[in-house]
CSV table of C-alpha atoms in Angstrom, one decimal:
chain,number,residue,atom,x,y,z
A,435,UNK,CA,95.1,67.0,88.6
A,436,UNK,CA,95.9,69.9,91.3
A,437,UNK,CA,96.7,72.2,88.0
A,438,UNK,CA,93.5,71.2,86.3
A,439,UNK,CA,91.1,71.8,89.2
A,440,UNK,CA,92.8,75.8,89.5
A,441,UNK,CA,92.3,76.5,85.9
A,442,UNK,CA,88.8,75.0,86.3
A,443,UNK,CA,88.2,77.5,89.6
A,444,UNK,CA,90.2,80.3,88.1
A,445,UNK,CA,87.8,80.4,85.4
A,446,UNK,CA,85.0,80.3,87.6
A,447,UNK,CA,86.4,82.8,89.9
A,448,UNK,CA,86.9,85.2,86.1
A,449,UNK,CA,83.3,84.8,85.1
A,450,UNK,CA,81.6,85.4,88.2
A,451,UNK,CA,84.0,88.2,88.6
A,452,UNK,CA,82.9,90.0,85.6
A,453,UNK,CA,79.7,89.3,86.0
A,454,UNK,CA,79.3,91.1,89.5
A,455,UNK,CA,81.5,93.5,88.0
A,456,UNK,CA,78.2,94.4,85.9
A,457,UNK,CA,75.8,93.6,88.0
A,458,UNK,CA,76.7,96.1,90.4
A,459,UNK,CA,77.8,98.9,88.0
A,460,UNK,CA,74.3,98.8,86.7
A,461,UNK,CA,72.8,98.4,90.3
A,462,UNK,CA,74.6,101.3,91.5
A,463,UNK,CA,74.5,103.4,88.2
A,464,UNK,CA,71.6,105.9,88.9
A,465,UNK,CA,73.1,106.7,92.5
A,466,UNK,CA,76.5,107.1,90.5
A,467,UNK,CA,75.3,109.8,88.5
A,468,UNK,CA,73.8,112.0,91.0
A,469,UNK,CA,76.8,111.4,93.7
A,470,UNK,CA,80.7,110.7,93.9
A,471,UNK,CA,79.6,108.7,97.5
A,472,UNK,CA,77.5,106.2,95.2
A,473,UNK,CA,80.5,105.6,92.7
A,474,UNK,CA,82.7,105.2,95.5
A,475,UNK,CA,80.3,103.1,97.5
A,476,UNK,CA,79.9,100.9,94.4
A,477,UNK,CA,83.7,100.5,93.8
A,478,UNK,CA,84.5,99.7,97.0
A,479,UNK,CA,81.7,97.1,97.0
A,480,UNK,CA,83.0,95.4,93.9
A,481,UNK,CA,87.1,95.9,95.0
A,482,UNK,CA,85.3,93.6,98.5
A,483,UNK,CA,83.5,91.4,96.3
A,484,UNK,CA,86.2,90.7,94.2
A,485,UNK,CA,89.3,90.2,97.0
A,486,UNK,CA,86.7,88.2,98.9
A,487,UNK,CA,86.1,85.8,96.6
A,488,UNK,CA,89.8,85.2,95.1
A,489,UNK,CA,90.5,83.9,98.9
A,490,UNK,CA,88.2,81.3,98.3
A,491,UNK,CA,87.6,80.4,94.7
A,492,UNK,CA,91.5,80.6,94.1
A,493,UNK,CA,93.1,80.7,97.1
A,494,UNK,CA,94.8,84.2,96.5
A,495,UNK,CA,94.8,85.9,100.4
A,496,UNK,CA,95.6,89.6,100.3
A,497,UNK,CA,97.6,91.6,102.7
A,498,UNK,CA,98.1,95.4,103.5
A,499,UNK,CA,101.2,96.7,105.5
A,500,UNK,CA,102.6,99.8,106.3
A,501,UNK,CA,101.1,103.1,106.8
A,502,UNK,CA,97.9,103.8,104.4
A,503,UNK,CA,97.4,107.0,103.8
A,504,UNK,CA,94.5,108.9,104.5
A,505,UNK,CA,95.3,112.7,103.6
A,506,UNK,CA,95.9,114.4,100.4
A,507,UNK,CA,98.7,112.5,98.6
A,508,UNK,CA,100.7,111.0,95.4
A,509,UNK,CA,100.7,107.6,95.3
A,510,UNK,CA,103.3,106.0,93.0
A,511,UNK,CA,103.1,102.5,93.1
A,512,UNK,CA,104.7,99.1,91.4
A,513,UNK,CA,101.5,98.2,89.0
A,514,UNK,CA,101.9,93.5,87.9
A,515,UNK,CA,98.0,93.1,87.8
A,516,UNK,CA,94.5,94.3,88.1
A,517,UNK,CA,94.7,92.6,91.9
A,518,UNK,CA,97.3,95.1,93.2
A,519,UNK,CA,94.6,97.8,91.9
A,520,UNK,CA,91.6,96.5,93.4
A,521,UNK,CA,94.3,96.2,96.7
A,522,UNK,CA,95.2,99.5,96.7
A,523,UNK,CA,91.8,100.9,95.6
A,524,UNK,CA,90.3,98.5,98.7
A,525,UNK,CA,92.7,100.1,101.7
A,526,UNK,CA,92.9,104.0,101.0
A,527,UNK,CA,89.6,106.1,102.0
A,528,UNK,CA,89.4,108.6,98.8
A,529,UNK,CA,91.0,106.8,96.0
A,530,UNK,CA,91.9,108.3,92.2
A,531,UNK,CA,94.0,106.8,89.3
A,532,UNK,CA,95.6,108.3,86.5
A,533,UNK,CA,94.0,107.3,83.5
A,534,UNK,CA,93.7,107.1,80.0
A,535,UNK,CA,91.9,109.9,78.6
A,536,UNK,CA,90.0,107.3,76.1
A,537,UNK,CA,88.6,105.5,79.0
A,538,UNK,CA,86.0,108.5,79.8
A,539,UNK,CA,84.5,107.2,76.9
A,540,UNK,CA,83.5,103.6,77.6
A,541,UNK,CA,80.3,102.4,78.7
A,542,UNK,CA,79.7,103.0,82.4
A,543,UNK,CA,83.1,102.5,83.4
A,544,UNK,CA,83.9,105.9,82.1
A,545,UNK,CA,81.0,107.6,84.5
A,546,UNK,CA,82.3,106.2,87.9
A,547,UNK,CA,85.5,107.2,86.5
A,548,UNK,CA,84.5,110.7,86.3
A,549,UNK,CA,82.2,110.5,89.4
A,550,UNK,CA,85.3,109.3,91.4
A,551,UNK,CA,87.7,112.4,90.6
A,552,UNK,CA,90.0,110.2,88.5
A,553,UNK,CA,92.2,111.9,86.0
A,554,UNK,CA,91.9,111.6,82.6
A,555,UNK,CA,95.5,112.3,80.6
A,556,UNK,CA,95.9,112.6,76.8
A,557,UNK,CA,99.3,111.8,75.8
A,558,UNK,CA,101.5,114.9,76.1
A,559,UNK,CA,99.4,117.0,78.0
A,560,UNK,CA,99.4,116.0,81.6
A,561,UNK,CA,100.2,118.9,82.7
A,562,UNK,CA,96.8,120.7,81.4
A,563,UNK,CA,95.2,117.7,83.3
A,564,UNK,CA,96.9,118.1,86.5
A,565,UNK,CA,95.6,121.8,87.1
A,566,UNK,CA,92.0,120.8,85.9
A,567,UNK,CA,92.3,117.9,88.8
A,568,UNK,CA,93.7,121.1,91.3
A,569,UNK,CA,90.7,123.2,90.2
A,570,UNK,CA,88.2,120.6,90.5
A,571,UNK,CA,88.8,120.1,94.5
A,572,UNK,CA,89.2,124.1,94.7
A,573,UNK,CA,86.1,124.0,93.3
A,574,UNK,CA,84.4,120.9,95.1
A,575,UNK,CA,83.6,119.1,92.8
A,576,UNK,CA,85.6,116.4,93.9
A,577,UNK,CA,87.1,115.8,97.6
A,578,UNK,CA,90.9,115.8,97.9
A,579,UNK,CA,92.0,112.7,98.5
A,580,UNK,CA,94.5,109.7,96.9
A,581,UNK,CA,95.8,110.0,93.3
A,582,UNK,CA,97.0,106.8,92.4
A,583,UNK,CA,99.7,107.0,89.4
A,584,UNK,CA,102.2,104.0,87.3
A,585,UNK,CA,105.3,105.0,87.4
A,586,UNK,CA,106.3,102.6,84.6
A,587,UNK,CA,103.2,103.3,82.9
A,588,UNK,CA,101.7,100.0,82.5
A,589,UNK,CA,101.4,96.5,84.0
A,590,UNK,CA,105.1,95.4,84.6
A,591,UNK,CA,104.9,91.2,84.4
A,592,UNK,CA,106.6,89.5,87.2
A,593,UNK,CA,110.6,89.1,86.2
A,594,UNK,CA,110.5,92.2,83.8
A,595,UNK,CA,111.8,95.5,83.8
A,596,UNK,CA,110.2,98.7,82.5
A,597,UNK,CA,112.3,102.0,82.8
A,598,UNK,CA,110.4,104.7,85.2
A,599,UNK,CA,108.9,107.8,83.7
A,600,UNK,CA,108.9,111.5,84.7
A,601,UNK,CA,105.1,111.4,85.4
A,602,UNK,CA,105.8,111.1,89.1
A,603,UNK,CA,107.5,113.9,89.2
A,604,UNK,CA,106.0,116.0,87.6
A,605,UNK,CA,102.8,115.3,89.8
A,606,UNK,CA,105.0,115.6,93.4
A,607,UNK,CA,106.3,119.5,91.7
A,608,UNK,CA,103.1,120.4,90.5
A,609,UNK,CA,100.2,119.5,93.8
A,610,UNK,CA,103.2,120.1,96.4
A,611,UNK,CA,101.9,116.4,97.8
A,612,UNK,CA,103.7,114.0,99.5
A,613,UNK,CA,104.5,111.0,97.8
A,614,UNK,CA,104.0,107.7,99.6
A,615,UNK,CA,105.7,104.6,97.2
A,616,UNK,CA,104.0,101.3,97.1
A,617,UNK,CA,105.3,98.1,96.2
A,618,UNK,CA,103.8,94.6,95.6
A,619,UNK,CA,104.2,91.0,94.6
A,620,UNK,CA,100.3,90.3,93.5
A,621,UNK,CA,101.3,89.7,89.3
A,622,UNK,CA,102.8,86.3,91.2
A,623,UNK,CA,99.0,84.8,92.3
A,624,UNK,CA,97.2,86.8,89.2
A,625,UNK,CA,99.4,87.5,86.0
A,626,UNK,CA,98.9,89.1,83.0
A,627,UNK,CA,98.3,87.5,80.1
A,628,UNK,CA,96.3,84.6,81.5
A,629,UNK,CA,93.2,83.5,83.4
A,630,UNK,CA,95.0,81.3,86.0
A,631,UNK,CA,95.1,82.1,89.4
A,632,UNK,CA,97.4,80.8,91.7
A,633,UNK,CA,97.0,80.5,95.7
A,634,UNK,CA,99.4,82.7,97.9
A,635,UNK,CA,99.6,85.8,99.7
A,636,UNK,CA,99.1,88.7,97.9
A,637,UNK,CA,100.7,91.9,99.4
A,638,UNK,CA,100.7,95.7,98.7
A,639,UNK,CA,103.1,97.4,101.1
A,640,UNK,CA,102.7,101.0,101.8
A,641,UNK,CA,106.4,102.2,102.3
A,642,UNK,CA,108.0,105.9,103.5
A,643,UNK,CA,107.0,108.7,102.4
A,644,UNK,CA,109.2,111.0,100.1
A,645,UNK,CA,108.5,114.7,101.5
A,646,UNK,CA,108.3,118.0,99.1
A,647,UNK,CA,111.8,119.5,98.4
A,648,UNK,CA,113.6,116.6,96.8
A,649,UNK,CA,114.7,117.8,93.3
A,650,UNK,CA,114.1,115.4,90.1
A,651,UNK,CA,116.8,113.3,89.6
A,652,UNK,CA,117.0,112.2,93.4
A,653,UNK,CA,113.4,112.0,93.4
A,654,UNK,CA,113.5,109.5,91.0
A,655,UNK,CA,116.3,107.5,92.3
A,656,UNK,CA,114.3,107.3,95.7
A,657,UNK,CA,111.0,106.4,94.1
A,658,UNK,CA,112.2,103.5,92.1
A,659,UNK,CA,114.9,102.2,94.1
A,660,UNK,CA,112.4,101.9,97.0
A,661,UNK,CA,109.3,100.4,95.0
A,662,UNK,CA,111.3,98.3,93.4
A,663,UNK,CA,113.4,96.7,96.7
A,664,UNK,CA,110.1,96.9,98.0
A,665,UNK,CA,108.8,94.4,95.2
A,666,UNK,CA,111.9,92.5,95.2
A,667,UNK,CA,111.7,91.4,98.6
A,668,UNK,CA,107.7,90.6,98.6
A,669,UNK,CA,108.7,88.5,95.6
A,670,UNK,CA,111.2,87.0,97.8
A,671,UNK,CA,109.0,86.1,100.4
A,672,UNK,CA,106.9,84.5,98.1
A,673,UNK,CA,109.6,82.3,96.5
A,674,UNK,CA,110.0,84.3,93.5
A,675,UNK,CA,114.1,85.7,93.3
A,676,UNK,CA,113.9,88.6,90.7
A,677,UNK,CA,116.9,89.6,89.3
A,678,UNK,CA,118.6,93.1,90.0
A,679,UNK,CA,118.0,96.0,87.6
A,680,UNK,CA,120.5,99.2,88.7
């Protein structure tokens, strides 16, 4: 009966989700256009909206810890489900992803995208993309702020393991940023794959900062062995024990 009643929320909570999710891109569309501060304004709206109402449609609370960020930074972090975006997105001030380049081209979505700073990539040429990103805030066009990047390159389900790629990396060598890991357990309470969602605590945890002059290799070691301890332990807290990869 309990299991019944959450699918019946959870596809309430989905609906209404997507629907505000519309409502307010096309509410906030025209100021989107003419500013970055009304794409912003809208996403952070919706990323509010959207945490608020998982709390009490579905139970799912949300958490930040550590130190968030608030300067120009890479932000690497452990990507289970669209919660752990609108998490992150919700708690830094001047938030970017790296994205798709095919994603400029949807409806809307692709606008605030571009309004926001975000950073399209075709595959193989990142690095192109990267000093089009460094010109546009030399330029103004967009502020410097938070660029938010998958180290595995896609949603990871909970108990899986996807290899890390060099995409980190090469961001860290090529805007001399800091990067500040961040790990999560929120593909427990909202998986992939499926419109239930389960109550809990959600948490995104900021965790420390690797400085510049770390070549590749260690970089790499310290990015995933820190997001991914990070996760494990979240997980752990939260009754899940993952198994351990490396």
């Amino acid at each position: 009966m309990r299991t019944a009643f959450q699918w019946i929320m959870s596809i309430v909570y989905v609906f209404q989700n997507a629907v505000m999710m519309l409502v307010m891109g096309i509410l906030f569309f025209p100021w989107a256009l003419v500013s970055p501060k009304g794409a912003m304004t809208a996403c952070k709206t919706y990323a509010t909206w959207a945490l608020w109402s998982a709390r009490w449609l579905v139970g799912i609370r949300t958490e930040v810890r550590g130190t968030v960020p608030s300067g120009a930074v890479l932000v690497p972090a452990k990507h289970q489900s669209f919660l752990d975006i609108l998490m992150i997105y919700n708690a830094i001030p001047q938030p970017r992803f790296i994205m798709k380049y095919e994603l400029l081209f949807t409806p809307i979505i692709g606008v605030y995208a571009w309004r926001l700073g975000c950073v399209p990539v075709r595959r193989g040429k990142r690095g192109a993309a990267i000093k089009s990103m460094l010109a546009d805030v030399d330029s103004g066009r967009v502020a410097p702020g938070q660029l938010v990047i998958y180290p595995q390159g896609t949603r990871v389900p909970v108990g899986e393991y996807q290899p890390y790629k060099v995409g980190p990396y090469v961001l860290y060598k090529e805007t001399g940023q800091t990067a500040v890991p961040v790990a999560t357990n929120a593909g427990m309470f909202w998986p992939k794959g499926t419109m239930l969602r389960t109550p809990g605590l959600a948490v995104v945890e900021f965790l420390d900062p690797i400085e510049q002059g770390v070549d590749q290799k260690d970089f790499m070691h310290q990015l995933e062995d820190a997001i991914e301890t990070g996760s494990n332990n979240l997980m752990r807290e939260a009754g899940f024990e993952p198994d351990e990869v490396g």
